[in-house]
PDB file of C-alpha atoms in Angstrom:
ATOM      1  CA  MET A 693     100.910  91.754 104.421  1.00 94.00           C
ATOM      2  CA  LEU A 694     102.633  89.264 102.194  1.00 97.00           C
ATOM      3  CA  GLY A 695     104.212  90.111  98.847  1.00 97.00           C
ATOM      4  CA  VAL A 696     104.831  87.409  96.341  1.00 98.00           C
ATOM      5  CA  LEU A 697     106.982  87.878  93.187  1.00 98.00           C
ATOM      6  CA  VAL A 698     106.526  85.184  90.612  1.00 98.00           C
ATOM      7  CA  THR A 699     109.171  85.276  87.797  1.00 98.00           C
ATOM      8  CA  PHE A 700     109.094  83.480  84.497  1.00 97.00           C
ATOM      9  CA  ALA A 701     112.596  83.845  82.831  1.00 96.00           C
ATOM     10  CA  GLN A 702     113.457  82.351  79.405  1.00 87.00           C
ATOM     11  CA  THR A 703     116.218  82.801  76.824  1.00 81.00           C
ATOM     12  CA  ASP A 704     113.697  83.860  74.124  1.00 87.00           C
ATOM     13  CA  ARG A 705     111.836  87.112  74.709  1.00 91.00           C
ATOM     14  CA  PHE A 706     108.203  87.051  75.827  1.00 93.00           C
ATOM     15  CA  ASP A 707     105.912  88.777  73.243  1.00 92.00           C
ATOM     16  CA  ARG A 708     104.161  91.623  75.031  1.00 93.00           C
ATOM     17  CA  SER A 709     100.848  90.959  73.262  1.00 94.00           C
ATOM     18  CA  THR A 710     100.956  87.346  74.485  1.00 92.00           C
ATOM     19  CA  VAL A 711     101.613  88.434  78.086  1.00 94.00           C
ATOM     20  CA  ALA A 712      98.720  90.937  77.810  1.00 96.00           C
ATOM     21  CA  LYS A 713      96.491  88.158  76.432  1.00 95.00           C
ATOM     22  CA  ILE A 714      97.413  85.866  79.427  1.00 95.00           C
ATOM     23  CA  ALA A 715      96.644  88.797  81.818  1.00 95.00           C
ATOM     24  CA  GLY A 716      93.301  89.300  80.138  1.00 95.00           C
ATOM     25  CA  GLU A 717      92.303  85.778  80.216  1.00 94.00           C
ATOM     26  CA  LEU A 718      93.598  84.925  83.793  1.00 93.00           C
ATOM     27  CA  ARG A 719      92.391  88.162  85.673  1.00 93.00           C
ATOM     28  CA  GLY A 720      88.880  86.945  86.315  1.00 93.00           C
ATOM     29  CA  PRO A 721      89.491  84.370  89.046  1.00 93.00           C
ATOM     30  CA  PHE A 722      91.602  86.880  90.936  1.00 94.00           C
ATOM     31  CA  GLU A 723      88.913  89.610  91.018  1.00 94.00           C
ATOM     32  CA  GLY A 724      87.320  89.563  94.452  1.00 93.00           C
ATOM     33  CA  MET A 725      89.577  86.684  95.677  1.00 94.00           C
ATOM     34  CA  ALA A 726      89.579  86.592  99.439  1.00 93.00           C
ATOM     35  CA  GLY A 727      92.820  87.641 101.028  1.00 94.00           C
ATOM     36  CA  LEU A 728      94.277  89.088  97.820  1.00 96.00           C
ATOM     37  CA  ARG A 729      94.698  92.844  97.832  1.00 93.00           C
ATOM     38  CA  PHE A 730      96.126  93.105  94.211  1.00 92.00           C
ATOM     39  CA  LYS A 731      97.888  91.227  91.542  1.00 95.00           C
ATOM     40  CA  SER A 732      99.796  92.731  88.587  1.00 96.00           C
ATOM     41  CA  PHE A 733     101.012  91.097  85.364  1.00 96.00           C
ATOM     42  CA  MET A 734     104.365  92.562  84.274  1.00 96.00           C
ATOM     43  CA  LEU A 735     107.032  92.250  81.607  1.00 96.00           C
ATOM     44  CA  ASP A 736     110.479  93.567  81.981  1.00 95.00           C
ATOM     45  CA  GLU A 737     111.933  96.001  79.498  1.00 92.00           C
ATOM     46  CA  ASP A 738     113.832  93.524  77.383  1.00 91.00           C
ATOM     47  CA  GLY A 739     111.086  90.990  77.396  1.00 92.00           C
ATOM     48  CA  ALA A 740     113.206  88.235  79.003  1.00 94.00           C
ATOM     49  CA  GLN A 741     111.189  87.975  82.135  1.00 96.00           C
ATOM     50  CA  ALA A 742     107.340  87.974  82.751  1.00 97.00           C
ATOM     51  CA  LYS A 743     106.627  88.677  86.365  1.00 97.00           C
ATOM     52  CA  ASN A 744     103.388  88.569  88.500  1.00 97.00           C
ATOM     53  CA  PHE A 745     103.337  90.519  91.753  1.00 97.00           C
ATOM     54  CA  TYR A 746     100.736  89.787  94.421  1.00 97.00           C
ATOM     55  CA  VAL A 747      99.957  91.489  97.730  1.00 96.00           C
ATOM     56  CA  TRP A 748      98.016  89.435 100.128  1.00 96.00           C
ATOM     57  CA  ASP A 749      96.289  90.803 103.295  1.00 94.00           C
ATOM     58  CA  ASP A 750      96.106  87.255 104.490  1.00 90.00           C
ATOM     59  CA  GLU A 751      99.602  85.669 104.641  1.00 92.00           C
ATOM     60  CA  GLU A 752      98.299  82.051 105.056  1.00 93.00           C
ATOM     61  CA  LYS A 753      96.187  82.325 101.954  1.00 93.00           C
ATOM     62  CA  GLY A 754      99.113  83.806 100.158  1.00 94.00           C
ATOM     63  CA  ARG A 755     101.505  81.113 100.975  1.00 94.00           C
ATOM     64  CA  THR A 756      99.031  78.301 100.453  1.00 94.00           C
ATOM     65  CA  PHE A 757      97.856  79.627  97.061  1.00 96.00           C
ATOM     66  CA  PHE A 758     101.067  78.569  95.234  1.00 94.00           C
ATOM     67  CA  THR A 759     100.648  74.761  95.217  1.00 95.00           C
ATOM     68  CA  GLU A 760     102.650  72.379  92.992  1.00 96.00           C
ATOM     69  CA  GLU A 761      99.486  71.974  90.983  1.00 97.00           C
ATOM     70  CA  LEU A 762      99.270  75.807  90.377  1.00 95.00           C
ATOM     71  CA  VAL A 763     102.836  75.992  89.485  1.00 96.00           C
ATOM     72  CA  GLY A 764     102.390  73.203  86.901  1.00 97.00           C
ATOM     73  CA  LYS A 765      99.418  75.117  85.351  1.00 95.00           C
ATOM     74  CA  VAL A 766     101.283  78.397  85.059  1.00 95.00           C
ATOM     75  CA  THR A 767     104.267  76.587  83.716  1.00 96.00           C
ATOM     76  CA  GLU A 768     102.138  75.379  80.910  1.00 95.00           C
ATOM     77  CA  VAL A 769     100.616  78.868  80.306  1.00 94.00           C
ATOM     78  CA  TYR A 770     104.021  80.621  80.126  1.00 94.00           C
ATOM     79  CA  GLY A 771     106.113  77.799  78.867  1.00 93.00           C
ATOM     80  CA  VAL A 772     108.698  77.969  81.677  1.00 95.00           C
ATOM     81  CA  ARG A 773     108.554  77.074  85.346  1.00 96.00           C
ATOM     82  CA  PRO A 774     108.638  80.203  87.581  1.00 97.00           C
ATOM     83  CA  THR A 775     110.678  81.093  90.608  1.00 97.00           C
ATOM     84  CA  ILE A 776     108.565  82.274  93.553  1.00 97.00           C
ATOM     85  CA  GLU A 777     109.735  84.714  96.188  1.00 97.00           C
ATOM     86  CA  TYR A 778     108.000  85.805  99.349  1.00 97.00           C
ATOM     87  CA  PHE A 779     108.298  89.320 101.021  1.00 97.00           C
ATOM     88  CA  ASP A 780     107.096  90.823 104.148  1.00 96.00           C
ATOM     89  CA  VAL A 781     105.293  94.050 103.051  1.00 95.00           C
ATOM     90  CA  VAL A 782     106.300  96.581 105.797  1.00 95.00           C
ATOM     91  CA  GLY A 783     104.640  99.504 104.109  1.00 93.00           C
ATOM     92  CA  PHE A 784     102.133 100.192 101.391  1.00 87.00           C
ATOM     93  CA  VAL A 785     100.666 103.231  99.517  1.00 90.00           C
ATOM     94  CA  ASP A 786      97.536 102.872  97.577  1.00 85.00           C
ATOM     95  CA  ASN A 787      96.476 105.876  95.464  1.00 90.00           C
ATOM     96  CA  SER A 788      93.740 104.078  93.612  1.00 83.00           C
ATOM     97  CA  GLY A 789      90.960 105.844  95.430  1.00 80.00           C
ATOM     98  CA  THR A 790      92.271 109.377  94.788  1.00 74.00           C
TER      99      THR A 790
END
């Protein structure tokens, strides 16, 4: 599995309601996406960083998803270019079915 952390950092604080609106508007295309196990939209405690975390069952799909075109689109949405970090997910707990 591949984990991907996409971080949007800015000097001004992100507004929680704005990030929640983005999450609501952008969730649709990710629902049922092949190779994607889950995606979360997050905001750190002080509001300086919005973060999106993905877990991909298919590493190739996860790595090829983040094209320059996509990065450009999300930069427009969040108002700042993100940093993208990749992780090898060596263990995973999913309690959603319990």
